[in-house]
Amino acid sequence: MGNRYISLKDLANELNVSISTVSRALKDHPDISVEMRQKVKKLAQERNYSPNPLAMGLLKQTTGMIGVIVPDVVTHFYASIIAGIESLARKKGYFVVIASSGESYEKEVEAVENLVKARVDGLIVCLSRETQTYHHFEKIIEQNIPLVFFDRVCLEDRVSCVTADNIDASKRIVHHFKNQGYKRIAFISGPRHLNISKERLAGYMEGLNEAGYPFSPELVEQCNLSLESAKSAMSRLLQLPNPPDAVFGINDTVAFGAMKGIKERKLRIPEDIGLVGFTDEFHATVVEPPLTSITHPTFKIGQEAAKQFFKRMKHQDTHHVSILKTNLIERASSVRNS
Amino acid sequence: MGNRYISLKDLANELNVSISTVSRALKDHPDISVEMRQKVKKLAQERNYSPNPLAMGLLKQTTGMIGVIVPDVVTHFYASIIAGIESLARKKGYFVVIASSGESYEKEVEAVENLVKARVDGLIVCLSRETQTYHHFEKIIEQNIPLVFFDRVCLEDRVSCVTADNIDASKRIVHHFKNQGYKRIAFISGPRHLNISKERLAGYMEGLNEAGYPFSPELVEQCNLSLESAKSAMSRLLQLPNPPDAVFGINDTVAFGAMKGIKERKLRIPEDIGLVGFTDEFHATVVEPPLTSITHPTFKIGQEAAKQFFKRMKHQDTHHVSILKTNLIERASSVRNS
DNA sequence: AAGCTTTGTGCAAAGCTTTGCATGAAGAAA
DNA sequence: TTTCTTCATGCAAAGCTTTGCACAAAGCTT
């Protein structure tokens, strides 16, 4: 019936010893006699004692919580990364508290504030698509609170970051298209200020260069990373006087948006137009046709982010940029002859 | 530089007043003079004071955390429900801590223990597919810890539960198939002990009855809710001497597994075989052909679960079974003539 | 037997907040 | 001037754990 948890005090009273004796006995402190230790442990077991994390936290000045901020929680990409973070956190006895920015700058700032007020031990963050100023994170850095970014990152010179090798990946996509005989390769990018946009664009251009293809500015379209805006971007590309015969979308949602746009025009994939996404494994296989894509090792990204986080927890002045290798997996959406 | 948070003590020292004065001033306690209140508030603002939740928690015996246990976190269905829970929790100043059972009974038990040790204020749970005994939850009930189940539920007579109207939904699926001219309707179910299996089977049978269709036991297949096992179940159905011309899968993963099984045999959907899922909105639209399905109001389920949770927090001895209406959305996978 | 070491426990502070009760001063009433 | 209010503020306990230091008793040495 009683809701109350058993405390050291309760055990101490019952055994007629002091709280400190109980505390030490439970930790096998050598000062305590062996019989006492056993007696205490037995009772603790019976009463189902577990130490109060609030008291511990107060003492140790730590909550054992990691705050994670993502643009949204329902996209498989983020859900899977969160799962990766959590797998490591749990091992270390930490909890993960998730906040969603909903791709909004204001909500991101708010989430940071809330999590800090809740005294999380640190933050793991993927920037919202709107975020262009970083005061809120600079404050975190000044306060010496561990901070790790992944995928969409900033302040790389001061905090740990985990990203995919975007340049290399984009280059490989271009080469893959070339191998499959595609000639005019378009790129649907995201907001210019995001590192993923910059890096993937750079890789795309390097790839074109290496492939001996000309760079046509009209083949680079912008979108805000939403499905709808990606679909419009695709439509614009298809309305070009000289439309592309291949498209590379900057991330999973964009790839789907592009696919919808293509299907709407009754064009065939991969015959009329090749499509490659920058996507996580799961989504790529569920659509029709299966999407050729650079697949992110999402779970691993999460784990790496957590790893960097704990490294930072140990060593105040550490930070590190992890660049994870990606995989180009060829599927039906861009393979013409097989 | 300094990592330390400002405490009431710091403010008190700086102002040469006592901690209690500061505490009361911040809450506009009438005992404190107006000037003092203003002075304190100003300094608190400047120093960016925020109360330490650990100390508050210790005092109030509450952590402001809700533990949520789901079979997995990457499935859109659960992710979206969690988002629903969180939206309400956040409003009330609570945090959500997520644990995944991975569909394993042991891990579920472990998750319950861990969350209780972490002193969550209560639990919102969807059972793992393996869970058949409920000791771990009965213990929670005895300890008077608020508990709410959703989707896969148990102990309905003692705790709040949120489910879809499974019987009604299943009936509607059968009628829909009949309207589309399908004659032999199969059902791929899950583990028998789960309420969703029982209820959806019941609805299926009632539906057949109402439709004037005979019930053929061989048309009810069992699977363990994994994609693979659902695919095998589908294969078994297709190998029947008299195979079905319509299939209804018990949930989203099963519907996808069935779809894979059907495609593998080069059968056409909906021409050769109709398919209806019990799915959340998102997945249904991303596959090809788009899946007719009973769509769960996932976000709303989460919100309702949270609502019941807070109701229980207020009133010790409350519990309530919420049954949410579902939607049958007709899409290409089961519509023959349109 | 006196003094020293060893062994086993207890005290109390720190970490932070809230809140009932006490205290002190100032002002008002007698 | 004395006593009683009133007003503003401080004290201390509670909530729980860890840990440095103090203390007491017992056993040992000389």
CSV table of C-alpha atoms in Angstrom, one decimal, chain B:
chain,number,residue,atom,x,y,z
B,1,MET,CA,34.1,29.0,-16.8
B,2,GLY,CA,32.6,27.7,-13.6
B,3,ASN,CA,30.3,24.8,-14.1
B,4,ARG,CA,28.3,25.4,-11.0
B,5,TYR,CA,24.8,26.5,-11.0
B,6,ILE,CA,23.6,29.4,-8.9
B,7,SER,CA,21.8,28.3,-5.7
B,8,LEU,CA,19.6,30.2,-3.3
B,9,LYS,CA,22.5,30.2,-1.0
B,10,ASP,CA,24.6,32.1,-3.4
B,11,LEU,CA,22.0,34.7,-3.9
B,12,ALA,CA,21.4,34.9,-0.1
B,13,ASN,CA,25.1,35.4,0.5
B,14,GLU,CA,25.4,38.1,-2.0
B,15,LEU,CA,22.5,40.0,-0.6
B,16,ASN,CA,23.3,39.3,3.0
B,17,VAL,CA,20.0,37.9,3.7
B,18,SER,CA,18.9,34.4,4.6
B,19,ILE,CA,18.1,31.6,2.2
B,20,SER,CA,14.5,31.5,3.3
B,21,THR,CA,14.1,35.2,2.5
B,22,VAL,CA,15.3,34.6,-1.0
B,23,SER,CA,13.2,31.6,-1.4
B,24,ARG,CA,10.1,33.4,-0.3
B,25,ALA,CA,10.9,36.6,-2.2
B,26,LEU,CA,11.1,34.6,-5.5
B,27,LYS,CA,7.6,33.3,-4.9
B,28,ASP,CA,6.1,36.7,-4.0
B,29,HIS,CA,5.4,35.6,-0.5
B,30,PRO,CA,3.5,38.5,1.3
B,31,ASP,CA,5.8,38.2,4.3
B,32,ILE,CA,8.6,39.7,2.3
B,33,SER,CA,8.8,43.4,1.8
B,34,VAL,CA,8.2,44.6,-1.8
B,35,GLU,CA,11.6,46.2,-2.1
B,36,MET,CA,13.3,43.0,-1.0
B,37,ARG,CA,11.3,41.0,-3.4
B,38,GLN,CA,12.4,43.2,-6.3
B,39,LYS,CA,16.0,43.2,-5.2
B,40,VAL,CA,16.0,39.4,-5.0
B,41,LYS,CA,14.3,38.9,-8.3
B,42,LYS,CA,16.6,41.2,-10.1
B,43,LEU,CA,19.7,39.4,-8.8
B,44,ALA,CA,18.2,36.0,-9.6
B,45,GLN,CA,17.5,37.2,-13.1
B,46,GLU,CA,21.0,38.5,-13.5
B,47,ARG,CA,22.7,35.4,-12.2
B,48,ASN,CA,20.3,33.3,-14.2
B,49,TYR,CA,19.1,31.3,-11.2
B,50,SER,CA,16.9,28.3,-11.8
B,51,PRO,CA,15.8,26.0,-9.0
B,52,ASN,CA,17.6,22.7,-8.7
B,53,PRO,CA,15.1,20.0,-9.6
B,54,LEU,CA,17.1,17.4,-7.7
B,55,ALA,CA,16.6,19.3,-4.5
B,56,MET,CA,12.9,19.9,-5.3
B,57,GLY,CA,12.5,16.3,-6.2
B,58,LEU,CA,14.0,15.2,-3.0
B,59,LEU,CA,11.7,17.5,-1.1
B,60,LYS,CA,8.6,16.7,-3.0
B,61,GLN,CA,9.4,13.0,-3.5
B,62,THR,CA,8.9,13.3,-7.2
B,63,THR,CA,11.1,13.3,-10.2
B,64,GLY,CA,8.8,14.7,-12.9
B,65,MET,CA,9.7,11.8,-15.1
B,66,ILE,CA,7.3,9.5,-16.9
B,67,GLY,CA,8.8,6.1,-17.9
B,68,VAL,CA,7.5,4.9,-21.2
B,69,ILE,CA,8.1,1.3,-22.3
B,70,VAL,CA,7.5,0.3,-25.9
B,71,PRO,CA,8.4,-2.8,-27.9
B,72,ASP,CA,10.7,-0.8,-30.0
B,73,VAL,CA,11.4,2.9,-30.7
B,74,VAL,CA,12.1,3.0,-34.3
B,75,THR,CA,8.7,1.9,-35.6
B,76,HIS,CA,6.7,4.9,-36.6
B,77,PHE,CA,3.7,3.7,-34.7
B,78,TYR,CA,5.5,3.9,-31.4
B,79,ALA,CA,7.6,6.9,-32.2
B,80,SER,CA,4.4,8.8,-33.0
B,81,ILE,CA,2.6,7.7,-29.9
B,82,ILE,CA,5.6,8.7,-27.8
B,83,ALA,CA,5.5,12.1,-29.5
B,84,GLY,CA,1.8,12.3,-28.4
B,85,ILE,CA,2.7,11.4,-24.8
B,86,GLU,CA,5.5,13.9,-24.8
B,87,SER,CA,3.4,16.8,-26.1
B,88,LEU,CA,1.2,16.6,-23.1
B,89,ALA,CA,3.9,15.8,-20.6
B,90,ARG,CA,5.9,18.8,-21.6
B,91,LYS,CA,3.0,21.0,-21.0
B,92,LYS,CA,2.7,19.7,-17.5
B,93,GLY,CA,6.5,20.1,-16.9
B,94,TYR,CA,7.2,16.4,-17.1
B,95,PHE,CA,9.9,14.6,-18.9
B,96,VAL,CA,9.5,11.4,-20.8
B,97,VAL,CA,12.1,8.7,-20.4
B,98,ILE,CA,11.9,6.0,-23.0
B,99,ALA,CA,12.9,2.4,-22.6
B,100,SER,CA,12.6,-0.3,-25.2
B,101,SER,CA,11.7,-3.9,-24.5
B,102,GLY,CA,12.8,-5.1,-27.9
B,103,GLU,CA,9.7,-7.3,-27.8
B,104,SER,CA,11.4,-9.3,-25.0
B,105,TYR,CA,9.7,-10.2,-21.7
B,106,GLU,CA,13.0,-10.2,-19.8
B,107,LYS,CA,14.0,-6.8,-21.1
B,108,GLU,CA,10.5,-5.5,-20.3
B,109,VAL,CA,10.9,-6.7,-16.7
B,110,GLU,CA,14.3,-5.1,-16.5
B,111,ALA,CA,13.0,-1.9,-18.0
B,112,VAL,CA,10.3,-1.7,-15.3
B,113,GLU,CA,12.9,-2.3,-12.6
B,114,ASN,CA,15.3,0.3,-13.9
B,115,LEU,CA,12.6,2.9,-14.3
B,116,VAL,CA,11.3,2.3,-10.8
B,117,LYS,CA,14.8,2.5,-9.4
B,118,ALA,CA,15.2,5.8,-11.3
B,119,ARG,CA,12.1,6.9,-9.4
B,120,VAL,CA,9.9,7.8,-12.3
B,121,ASP,CA,6.6,9.1,-11.2
B,122,GLY,CA,4.8,6.5,-13.2
B,123,LEU,CA,4.7,4.3,-16.2
B,124,ILE,CA,3.1,4.2,-19.6
B,125,VAL,CA,3.5,0.8,-21.3
B,126,CYS,CA,2.8,-1.2,-24.4
B,127,LEU,CA,3.4,-4.9,-23.6
B,128,SER,CA,6.1,-6.9,-25.5
B,129,ARG,CA,4.8,-9.6,-27.7
B,130,GLU,CA,6.2,-12.2,-25.3
B,131,THR,CA,4.6,-10.9,-22.1
B,132,GLN,CA,2.2,-13.3,-20.7
B,133,THR,CA,2.7,-12.9,-16.9
B,134,TYR,CA,2.2,-9.6,-15.2
B,135,HIS,CA,3.9,-9.9,-11.8
B,136,HIS,CA,6.1,-7.0,-12.6
B,137,PHE,CA,3.2,-4.8,-13.2
B,138,GLU,CA,1.2,-6.1,-10.3
B,139,LYS,CA,4.1,-5.0,-8.1
B,140,ILE,CA,3.9,-1.6,-9.6
B,141,ILE,CA,0.2,-1.4,-8.8
B,142,GLU,CA,0.8,-2.5,-5.2
B,143,GLN,CA,3.4,0.2,-4.8
B,144,ASN,CA,0.7,2.6,-5.9
B,145,ILE,CA,2.7,3.8,-8.9
B,146,PRO,CA,0.6,5.3,-11.6
B,147,LEU,CA,0.4,2.9,-14.6
B,148,VAL,CA,-1.2,3.2,-18.0
B,149,PHE,CA,-1.2,0.7,-20.8
B,150,PHE,CA,-1.9,1.3,-24.5
B,151,ASP,CA,-2.5,-0.8,-27.5
B,152,ARG,CA,-1.3,-4.1,-26.0
B,153,VAL,CA,-2.8,-4.1,-22.6
B,154,CYS,CA,-3.5,-6.2,-19.5
B,155,LEU,CA,-5.0,-6.0,-16.0
B,156,GLU,CA,-7.7,-3.8,-17.5
B,157,ASP,CA,-9.7,-4.1,-14.3
B,158,ARG,CA,-7.1,-2.3,-12.3
B,159,VAL,CA,-5.3,0.2,-14.4
B,160,SER,CA,-6.1,2.6,-17.2
B,161,CYS,CA,-5.8,1.4,-20.7
B,162,VAL,CA,-6.0,3.1,-24.1
B,163,THR,CA,-6.8,1.0,-27.1
B,164,ALA,CA,-8.3,1.2,-30.6
B,165,ASP,CA,-11.7,-0.2,-31.1
B,166,ASN,CA,-10.3,-3.4,-32.4
B,167,ILE,CA,-13.5,-5.4,-32.8
B,168,ASP,CA,-15.3,-2.7,-34.7
B,169,ALA,CA,-12.3,-2.0,-36.9
B,170,SER,CA,-11.9,-5.7,-37.9
B,171,LYS,CA,-15.5,-5.9,-38.7
B,172,ARG,CA,-15.2,-3.0,-41.0
B,173,ILE,CA,-12.3,-4.5,-42.8
B,174,VAL,CA,-14.3,-7.7,-43.6
B,175,HIS,CA,-17.2,-5.6,-44.9
B,176,HIS,CA,-14.9,-3.6,-47.0
B,177,PHE,CA,-13.5,-6.7,-48.6
B,178,LYS,CA,-17.0,-8.0,-49.3
B,179,ASN,CA,-17.9,-4.8,-50.9
B,180,GLN,CA,-14.9,-5.1,-53.2
B,181,GLY,CA,-16.0,-8.5,-54.2
B,182,TYR,CA,-13.4,-10.5,-52.3
B,183,LYS,CA,-14.6,-13.9,-51.2
B,184,ARG,CA,-12.0,-15.7,-49.1
B,185,ILE,CA,-10.6,-13.4,-46.5
B,186,ALA,CA,-7.6,-14.5,-44.5
B,187,PHE,CA,-6.3,-13.0,-41.2
B,188,ILE,CA,-2.7,-13.0,-40.1
B,189,SER,CA,-2.8,-12.8,-36.4
B,190,GLY,CA,-0.2,-12.4,-33.7
B,191,PRO,CA,0.5,-14.3,-30.4
B,192,ARG,CA,-2.7,-15.6,-29.0
B,193,HIS,CA,-2.3,-14.2,-25.6
B,194,LEU,CA,-2.2,-10.6,-26.7
B,195,ASN,CA,-5.4,-8.6,-26.4
B,196,ILE,CA,-5.0,-7.2,-29.9
B,197,SER,CA,-4.9,-10.7,-31.3
B,198,LYS,CA,-8.0,-11.8,-29.5
B,199,GLU,CA,-10.0,-8.7,-30.2
B,200,ARG,CA,-9.1,-8.4,-33.9
B,201,LEU,CA,-9.8,-12.1,-34.3
B,202,ALA,CA,-13.2,-11.7,-32.6
B,203,GLY,CA,-14.0,-8.8,-34.9
B,204,TYR,CA,-12.9,-10.7,-37.9
B,205,MET,CA,-15.2,-13.6,-37.0
B,206,GLU,CA,-18.1,-11.4,-36.2
B,207,GLY,CA,-17.6,-9.6,-39.5
B,208,LEU,CA,-17.6,-12.9,-41.5
B,209,ASN,CA,-20.7,-13.8,-39.7
B,210,GLU,CA,-22.5,-10.6,-40.5
B,211,ALA,CA,-21.2,-10.8,-44.1
B,212,GLY,CA,-22.6,-14.3,-44.4
B,213,TYR,CA,-19.2,-15.7,-45.1
B,214,PRO,CA,-18.1,-19.0,-43.6
B,215,PHE,CA,-15.3,-19.1,-41.1
B,216,SER,CA,-12.4,-21.3,-42.3
B,217,PRO,CA,-9.9,-22.0,-39.6
B,218,GLU,CA,-7.1,-22.5,-42.2
B,219,LEU,CA,-7.5,-18.9,-43.2
B,220,VAL,CA,-6.3,-17.7,-39.8
B,221,GLU,CA,-2.6,-17.7,-39.6
B,222,GLN,CA,-0.4,-17.0,-36.6
B,223,CYS,CA,2.9,-15.0,-36.6
B,224,ASN,CA,5.1,-13.5,-34.0
B,225,LEU,CA,4.6,-10.0,-35.4
B,226,SER,CA,8.0,-9.8,-37.0
B,227,LEU,CA,8.3,-9.0,-40.7
B,228,GLU,CA,9.9,-12.3,-41.5
B,229,SER,CA,7.3,-14.4,-39.7
B,230,ALA,CA,4.5,-12.5,-41.3
B,231,LYS,CA,6.0,-13.2,-44.7
B,232,SER,CA,6.1,-16.9,-43.9
B,233,ALA,CA,2.6,-16.8,-42.7
B,234,MET,CA,1.6,-15.2,-46.0
B,235,SER,CA,3.4,-17.9,-47.9
B,236,ARG,CA,1.6,-20.6,-46.0
B,237,LEU,CA,-1.7,-19.0,-46.9
B,238,LEU,CA,-0.8,-18.8,-50.6
B,239,GLN,CA,0.2,-22.5,-50.6
B,240,LEU,CA,-3.3,-23.5,-49.4
B,241,PRO,CA,-5.2,-25.7,-51.8
B,242,ASN,CA,-7.8,-23.0,-51.8
B,243,PRO,CA,-5.9,-19.8,-51.1
B,244,PRO,CA,-7.4,-16.6,-49.9
B,245,ASP,CA,-8.1,-13.7,-52.3
B,246,ALA,CA,-7.8,-11.1,-49.5
B,247,VAL,CA,-5.7,-10.7,-46.5
B,248,PHE,CA,-5.9,-8.7,-43.4
B,249,GLY,CA,-2.7,-8.2,-41.3
B,250,ILE,CA,-3.0,-7.6,-37.6
B,251,ASN,CA,-0.6,-4.6,-37.6
B,252,ASP,CA,1.8,-2.6,-39.8
B,253,THR,CA,4.8,-4.8,-39.7
B,254,VAL,CA,2.6,-7.8,-40.5
B,255,ALA,CA,1.0,-6.0,-43.4
B,256,PHE,CA,4.4,-5.2,-44.9
B,257,GLY,CA,5.5,-8.8,-44.4
B,258,ALA,CA,2.4,-10.0,-46.1
B,259,MET,CA,3.0,-7.6,-49.0
B,260,LYS,CA,6.5,-8.8,-49.4
B,261,GLY,CA,5.3,-12.4,-49.5
B,262,ILE,CA,2.7,-11.6,-52.1
B,263,LYS,CA,5.1,-9.7,-54.3
B,264,GLU,CA,7.6,-12.5,-54.1
B,265,ARG,CA,5.1,-14.8,-55.6
B,266,LYS,CA,4.5,-12.3,-58.4
B,267,LEU,CA,0.9,-11.9,-57.5
B,268,ARG,CA,-0.7,-8.5,-58.1
B,269,ILE,CA,-2.2,-6.3,-55.5
B,270,PRO,CA,-5.2,-5.7,-55.6
B,271,GLU,CA,-6.1,-7.7,-58.7
B,272,ASP,CA,-5.0,-11.2,-57.5
B,273,ILE,CA,-5.2,-10.5,-53.8
B,274,GLY,CA,-6.5,-7.7,-51.7
B,275,LEU,CA,-4.5,-6.5,-48.7
B,276,VAL,CA,-5.6,-4.4,-45.8
B,277,GLY,CA,-3.4,-3.4,-42.9
B,278,PHE,CA,-3.8,-2.3,-39.4
B,279,THR,CA,-1.3,0.5,-39.7
B,280,ASP,CA,-0.5,4.0,-38.9
B,281,GLU,CA,-1.0,6.6,-41.5
B,282,PHE,CA,2.7,7.1,-42.4
B,283,HIS,CA,3.6,3.7,-43.4
B,284,ALA,CA,0.5,3.0,-45.3
B,285,THR,CA,1.2,5.8,-47.8
B,286,VAL,CA,4.8,5.1,-48.4
B,287,VAL,CA,4.5,1.6,-49.7
B,288,GLU,CA,3.4,0.6,-53.2
B,289,PRO,CA,0.6,0.1,-53.7
B,290,PRO,CA,-0.6,2.4,-51.0
B,291,LEU,CA,-2.2,0.2,-48.3
B,292,THR,CA,-5.8,0.3,-47.4
B,293,SER,CA,-5.8,0.3,-43.7
B,294,ILE,CA,-7.3,0.9,-40.4
B,295,THR,CA,-5.2,3.8,-39.3
B,296,HIS,CA,-4.6,4.4,-35.7
B,297,PRO,CA,-4.7,7.9,-34.4
B,298,THR,CA,-1.2,7.4,-33.0
B,299,PHE,CA,-0.5,10.9,-31.7
B,300,LYS,CA,-3.9,10.9,-30.1
B,301,ILE,CA,-3.3,7.6,-28.5
B,302,GLY,CA,-0.2,9.0,-26.9
B,303,GLN,CA,-2.1,12.1,-25.7
B,304,GLU,CA,-4.9,10.0,-24.3
B,305,ALA,CA,-2.5,7.8,-22.5
B,306,ALA,CA,-0.8,10.8,-21.0
B,307,LYS,CA,-4.1,12.3,-20.0
B,308,GLN,CA,-5.1,9.1,-18.2
B,309,PHE,CA,-1.7,9.1,-16.6
B,310,PHE,CA,-2.2,12.6,-15.1
B,311,LYS,CA,-5.7,11.8,-14.1
B,312,ARG,CA,-4.3,8.9,-12.1
B,313,MET,CA,-1.6,11.1,-10.6
B,314,LYS,CA,-4.3,13.4,-9.2
B,315,HIS,CA,-6.7,10.7,-8.0
B,316,GLN,CA,-5.2,7.7,-6.4
B,317,ASP,CA,-8.0,5.3,-7.1
B,318,THR,CA,-9.0,6.1,-10.7
B,319,HIS,CA,-8.7,4.0,-13.7
B,320,HIS,CA,-10.4,4.1,-17.0
B,321,VAL,CA,-10.5,2.2,-20.3
B,322,SER,CA,-10.4,4.5,-23.3
B,323,ILE,CA,-11.3,3.0,-26.6
B,324,LEU,CA,-10.5,5.2,-29.6
B,325,LYS,CA,-12.3,5.2,-32.8
B,326,THR,CA,-10.3,4.1,-35.9
B,327,ASN,CA,-10.5,5.0,-39.5
B,328,LEU,CA,-10.7,2.7,-42.4
B,329,ILE,CA,-9.0,4.4,-45.3
B,330,GLU,CA,-9.5,2.9,-48.7
B,331,ARG,CA,-6.4,2.9,-50.9
B,332,ALA,CA,-5.2,1.0,-53.9
B,333,SER,CA,-4.3,-2.2,-52.2
B,334,SER,CA,-7.8,-3.4,-51.8
B,335,VAL,CA,-9.9,-1.4,-54.4
B,336,ARG,CA,-10.5,-3.3,-57.5
B,337,ASN,CA,-12.8,-1.2,-59.5
B,338,SER,CA,-12.4,2.5,-59.5
